[in-house]
Structures are given as structure tokens and as C-alpha cells.
XYZ file of N, CA and C in Angstrom:
414
model
N 0.838 -1.184 0.000
C 0.000 0.000 0.000
C 0.886 1.252 0.000
N 0.559 2.149 -0.862
C 1.332 3.387 -0.975
C 1.050 4.292 0.224
N 2.061 5.034 0.622
C 1.913 5.971 1.734
C 1.022 7.131 1.289
N 0.141 7.569 2.173
C -0.752 8.672 1.842
C -0.062 10.024 1.976
N 1.121 10.054 2.601
C 1.865 11.289 2.776
C 3.059 11.312 1.832
N 3.476 12.504 1.485
C 4.684 12.651 0.686
C 5.883 12.230 1.540
N 6.996 12.020 0.873
C 8.200 11.592 1.591
C 8.622 12.628 2.628
N 8.573 13.907 2.277
C 8.980 14.949 3.223
C 7.989 15.068 4.382
N 6.697 14.916 4.108
C 5.697 14.977 5.177
C 5.847 13.772 6.109
N 6.069 12.589 5.547
C 6.256 11.392 6.370
C 7.494 11.564 7.247
N 8.553 12.123 6.704
C 9.770 12.366 7.464
C 9.494 13.321 8.620
N 8.740 14.368 8.349
C 8.374 15.335 9.393
C 7.556 14.645 10.497
N 6.615 13.825 10.134
C 5.785 13.103 11.105
C 6.645 12.180 11.948
N 7.528 11.435 11.310
C 8.350 10.462 12.034
C 9.351 11.153 12.961
N 9.839 12.320 12.579
C 10.766 13.052 13.436
C 10.091 13.528 14.720
N 8.785 13.717 14.670
C 8.073 14.195 15.851
C 7.708 13.062 16.817
N 7.857 11.813 16.394
C 7.536 10.671 17.247
C 8.659 10.493 18.266
N 8.307 10.451 19.518
C 9.283 10.282 20.590
C 9.097 8.933 21.255
N 10.187 8.381 21.688
C 10.160 7.089 22.348
C 9.360 7.168 23.638
N 8.623 6.095 23.918
C 7.888 6.035 25.179
C 8.634 5.147 26.167
N 9.881 4.864 25.860
C 10.692 4.043 26.760
C 10.703 2.598 26.316
N 11.530 1.842 26.990
C 11.635 0.419 26.671
C 11.014 -0.379 27.814
N 9.794 -0.041 28.118
C 9.128 -0.570 29.303
C 9.068 -2.103 29.311
N 8.791 -2.730 28.181
C 8.653 -4.189 28.183
C 9.968 -4.874 28.546
N 11.086 -4.342 28.053
C 12.366 -4.951 28.393
C 12.716 -4.678 29.851
N 12.394 -3.489 30.336
C 12.641 -3.179 31.746
C 11.818 -4.099 32.645
N 10.575 -4.347 32.276
C 9.730 -5.226 33.088
C 10.274 -6.655 33.109
N 10.831 -7.102 31.990
C 11.444 -8.432 31.960
C 12.643 -8.497 32.901
N 13.425 -7.434 32.937
C 14.582 -7.427 33.820
C 14.142 -7.345 35.290
N 13.090 -6.604 35.574
C 12.556 -6.560 36.937
C 12.092 -7.946 37.363
N 11.457 -8.654 36.463
C 11.027 -10.028 36.740
C 12.240 -10.905 37.062
N 13.305 -10.725 36.323
C 14.542 -11.462 36.569
C 15.099 -11.105 37.953
N 15.164 -9.802 38.254
C 15.647 -9.368 39.573
C 14.834 -10.017 40.684
N 13.526 -9.968 40.558
C 12.669 -10.541 41.596
C 12.877 -12.041 41.721
N 12.999 -12.730 40.601
C 13.203 -14.176 40.610
C 14.530 -14.598 41.220
N 15.509 -13.721 41.159
C 16.838 -14.026 41.698
C 17.122 -13.262 43.000
N 16.094 -12.652 43.553
C 16.189 -11.931 44.833
C 17.261 -10.834 44.796
N 17.335 -10.148 43.667
C 18.269 -9.036 43.514
C 17.536 -7.768 43.948
N 18.078 -7.105 44.944
C 17.424 -5.920 45.492
C 18.369 -4.726 45.436
N 17.840 -3.565 45.771
C 18.661 -2.368 45.861
C 18.727 -1.543 44.596
N 17.911 -1.871 43.617
C 17.958 -1.146 42.354
C 16.926 -0.030 42.335
N 17.199 0.965 41.504
C 16.265 2.059 41.261
C 16.123 2.268 39.771
N 14.935 2.634 39.359
C 14.670 2.981 37.957
C 14.547 4.488 37.838
N 14.721 4.971 36.627
C 14.506 6.385 36.294
C 15.351 7.318 37.155
N 16.570 6.909 37.423
C 17.480 7.751 38.193
C 17.915 8.892 37.299
N 17.712 10.108 37.732
C 17.933 11.284 36.899
C 19.405 11.686 36.885
N 20.126 11.119 35.951
C 21.538 11.424 35.769
C 21.823 11.371 34.270
N 22.812 12.146 33.823
C 23.150 12.143 32.401
C 23.449 10.718 31.941
N 22.848 10.345 30.844
C 23.011 9.007 30.311
C 21.786 8.146 30.541
N 20.995 8.482 31.543
C 19.736 7.814 31.854
C 19.810 6.289 31.834
N 20.550 5.703 32.765
C 20.561 4.236 32.831
C 19.165 3.720 33.165
N 18.872 2.502 32.735
C 17.564 1.913 33.016
C 17.437 1.536 34.487
N 18.555 1.099 35.073
C 18.581 0.721 36.487
C 19.904 1.172 37.080
N 19.862 1.582 38.333
C 21.095 1.870 39.054
C 21.056 1.168 40.404
N 22.218 0.758 40.840
C 22.432 0.242 42.183
C 23.372 1.257 42.827
N 22.794 2.221 43.527
C 23.563 3.349 44.054
C 24.664 2.896 45.001
N 24.353 1.949 45.880
C 25.348 1.521 46.864
C 26.516 0.784 46.234
N 26.300 0.145 45.094
C 27.357 -0.617 44.420
C 27.961 0.147 43.248
N 27.409 1.310 42.953
C 27.840 2.111 41.802
C 27.812 1.278 40.522
N 26.655 0.678 40.273
C 26.447 -0.105 39.055
C 25.298 0.529 38.275
N 25.530 0.779 36.992
C 24.500 1.296 36.094
C 24.206 0.218 35.053
N 22.930 -0.066 34.869
C 22.525 -1.075 33.895
C 21.728 -0.404 32.789
N 22.122 -0.696 31.564
C 21.417 -0.221 30.383
C 20.880 -1.435 29.643
N 19.613 -1.410 29.291
C 19.029 -2.462 28.467
C 18.890 -1.874 27.072
N 19.706 -2.367 26.150
C 19.773 -1.811 24.804
C 18.980 -2.650 23.817
N 18.128 -1.987 23.052
C 17.412 -2.655 21.974
C 18.400 -3.094 20.909
N 18.272 -4.325 20.475
C 19.256 -4.884 19.536
C 19.333 -4.095 18.229
N 18.203 -3.772 17.643
C 18.233 -3.035 16.382
C 18.802 -1.636 16.576
N 18.299 -0.899 17.565
C 18.646 0.506 17.740
C 20.077 0.728 18.191
N 20.668 -0.243 18.865
C 22.001 -0.035 19.428
C 23.080 -0.877 18.755
N 22.749 -1.537 17.662
C 23.765 -2.142 16.823
C 24.121 -3.595 17.087
N 23.255 -4.336 17.770
C 23.508 -5.765 17.950
C 22.931 -6.489 16.745
N 23.706 -7.349 16.137
C 23.255 -7.996 14.907
C 22.706 -9.396 15.135
N 22.062 -9.612 16.255
C 21.554 -10.945 16.564
C 20.442 -11.376 15.610
N 19.625 -10.433 15.186
C 18.509 -10.785 14.306
C 18.796 -10.468 12.849
N 19.915 -9.815 12.621
C 20.324 -9.479 11.263
C 19.223 -8.744 10.499
N 18.558 -7.821 11.165
C 17.511 -7.046 10.506
C 18.060 -5.700 10.085
N 17.942 -5.446 8.837
C 18.364 -4.168 8.272
C 17.291 -3.734 7.279
N 16.697 -2.574 7.504
C 15.673 -2.113 6.554
C 16.277 -1.847 5.176
N 15.559 -2.260 4.154
C 16.011 -1.999 2.792
C 15.734 -0.546 2.413
N 14.630 -0.028 2.916
C 14.273 1.363 2.643
C 15.119 2.298 3.500
N 15.661 3.319 2.904
C 16.404 4.350 3.612
C 17.554 3.762 4.440
N 18.264 2.824 3.873
C 19.316 2.082 4.580
C 20.412 2.999 5.126
N 20.791 4.012 4.374
C 21.843 4.924 4.837
C 21.415 5.661 6.096
N 20.179 6.104 6.140
C 19.661 6.812 7.313
C 19.721 5.908 8.546
N 19.239 4.669 8.412
C 19.193 3.757 9.558
C 20.586 3.349 10.007
N 21.499 3.181 9.079
C 22.879 2.847 9.447
C 23.506 4.007 10.220
N 23.275 5.227 9.755
C 23.811 6.399 10.455
C 23.183 6.528 11.843
N 21.890 6.260 11.944
C 21.194 6.339 13.231
C 21.786 5.337 14.217
N 21.964 4.112 13.770
C 22.544 3.086 14.643
C 23.968 3.468 15.049
N 24.749 3.971 14.114
C 26.133 4.365 14.423
C 26.173 5.499 15.445
N 25.247 6.457 15.336
C 25.174 7.531 16.334
C 24.846 6.954 17.706
N 23.919 6.007 17.749
C 23.558 5.380 19.028
C 24.736 4.621 19.625
N 25.462 3.904 18.793
C 26.620 3.138 19.259
C 27.673 4.084 19.840
N 27.947 5.180 19.157
C 28.923 6.151 19.651
C 28.451 6.788 20.953
N 27.173 7.116 21.028
C 26.613 7.700 22.253
C 26.742 6.710 23.414
N 26.454 5.445 23.152
C 26.578 4.415 24.195
C 28.014 4.343 24.719
N 28.986 4.421 23.821
C 30.395 4.392 24.228
C 30.728 5.598 25.106
N 30.229 6.764 24.723
C 30.486 7.989 25.493
C 29.876 7.887 26.892
N 28.659 7.404 26.984
C 27.976 7.298 28.275
C 28.662 6.256 29.154
N 29.064 5.146 28.566
C 29.792 4.125 29.322
C 31.084 4.715 29.880
N 31.828 5.423 29.051
C 33.087 6.055 29.496
C 32.828 7.080 30.590
N 31.754 7.839 30.480
C 31.402 8.836 31.490
C 31.164 8.174 32.850
N 30.384 7.101 32.866
C 30.107 6.404 34.122
C 31.366 5.753 34.685
N 32.151 5.134 33.816
C 33.377 4.484 34.280
C 34.370 5.503 34.835
N 34.413 6.697 34.254
C 35.290 7.749 34.770
C 34.856 8.185 36.169
N 33.587 8.032 36.470
C 33.059 8.348 37.797
C 33.253 7.193 38.781
N 33.815 6.090 38.304
C 34.048 4.945 39.171
C 32.896 3.944 39.214
N 31.986 4.042 38.264
C 30.850 3.133 38.214
C 31.161 1.942 37.316
N 30.508 0.831 37.584
C 30.529 -0.325 36.697
C 29.314 -0.217 35.790
N 29.510 -0.395 34.503
C 28.412 -0.328 33.542
C 28.153 -1.734 33.010
N 26.897 -2.128 33.076
C 26.474 -3.406 32.505
C 25.490 -3.083 31.395
N 25.816 -3.531 30.200
C 24.912 -3.349 29.058
C 24.317 -4.694 28.691
N 23.013 -4.735 28.705
C 22.277 -5.967 28.409
C 21.542 -5.777 27.090
N 21.741 -6.724 26.192
C 21.020 -6.689 24.920
C 19.608 -7.200 25.142
N 18.691 -6.626 24.406
C 17.283 -7.019 24.454
C 17.127 -8.537 24.271
N 17.876 -9.121 23.375
C 17.761 -10.558 23.091
C 18.226 -11.418 24.264
N 19.044 -10.856 25.150
C 19.532 -11.624 26.293
C 18.452 -11.808 27.361
N 17.338 -11.116 27.205
C 16.230 -11.269 28.139
C 15.316 -12.436 27.762
N 15.621 -13.080 26.649
C 14.836 -14.256 26.234
C 15.333 -15.481 26.991
N 14.425 -16.401 27.250
C 14.759 -17.596 28.030
C 15.909 -18.391 27.414
N 15.987 -18.437 26.095
C 17.043 -19.220 25.450
C 18.432 -18.627 25.680
N 18.501 -17.362 26.090
C 19.788 -16.694 26.310
C 20.052 -16.401 27.780
N 19.360 -17.082 28.663
C 19.434 -16.780 30.095
C 20.845 -16.944 30.655
N 21.636 -17.839 30.085
C 23.006 -18.030 30.581
C 23.838 -16.763 30.402
N 23.652 -16.085 29.282
C 24.380 -14.838 29.031
C 23.978 -13.781 30.059
N 22.696 -13.716 30.343
C 22.207 -12.746 31.325
C 22.724 -13.091 32.718
N 22.680 -14.377 33.068
C 23.214 -14.813 34.364
C 24.678 -14.407 34.512
N 25.441 -14.586 33.457
C 26.870 -14.266 33.490
C 27.091 -12.765 33.716
N 26.330 -11.943 33.008
C 26.485 -10.499 33.144
C 26.071 -10.000 34.528
N 25.085 -10.657 35.130
C 24.554 -10.179 36.401
C 25.035 -11.008 37.593
N 26.039 -11.823 37.394
C 26.562 -12.693 38.452
C 26.955 -11.903 39.701
N 27.597 -10.776 39.516
C 28.039 -9.975 40.667
C 26.865 -9.518 41.524
N 25.749 -9.214 40.881
C 24.571 -8.786 41.635
C 23.957 -9.941 42.405
N 24.008 -11.133 41.842
C 23.411 -12.292 42.502
C 24.223 -12.710 43.727
N 25.518 -12.546 43.665
C 26.379 -12.951 44.784
C 26.266 -11.981 45.967
N 26.057 -10.709 45.653
C 26.087 -9.691 46.688
C 24.725 -9.349 47.262
N 23.644 -9.688 46.576
C 22.323 -9.277 47.052
C 21.828 -10.170 48.155
């Protein structure tokens, strides 16, 4: 089906769309925390970089990154339409993630980045490995 808007109008509409957060992935991680009795975390901590979860007492920041948006090639999905735009968008996100990780590490924090796909049951070992320190100390 053809788009009812011109290319420039569609671009304008899409630029105005803002993310409503990654609530479903955050809820999956909360379920994991509860199942493993991991406590002491906070969400929506207002600090530059906006980690999804922080453990203030342990100085740990957790980011749950969407595989497509942050450059994980687990699903090998690449849009055919406007490929240059999407590649540039992903590259900007990857660079931003590196900057934010470096910022937190310079402050003495540990940064844990979890891929969206690691929240699936088939990848639970990867998630367990990344969060091992939290399970031992909680």
C-alpha cells in the first residue's frame, strides 16, 4: 500500500515521534531481579546518560539496549528502505553508548549493558553471566 503522505511529510511526522521508553524490556529485567532476589535497584534515576537501572550503593548502572537501535546484529535485521539513514542512526547510538559508558566508568561506576535478546529464556546463561556480581552480593 502506498503511503498517503509525501516523503517529506512522512519524514516530518516520524521526526516528531518520541520514544515512550523500553518498558517491556525493563519489566522483563525486573522479573529477573525478583526471581533471583536481587534488590537495591532504582529505575529512572535522573543522571546524564539515563541508565535503566542503578544500584547506588554498588555504583552499578545497567542499560538495556534494543538490539536493532544499538547495533547488535543478533537478528540481522536491516531495513532496505532508507538504509543509509538507519545505518547512520545506529552508528550515532553506538557512539553515544560508548560515550555514556566512558562517562560512568570515569566516575568509578561499573556499567552493565544488556542486549534485548539476552532477556529471552534461550539466552538466560548470558544474562546470568552479566549479572553474576549482583546475585552474589544481594
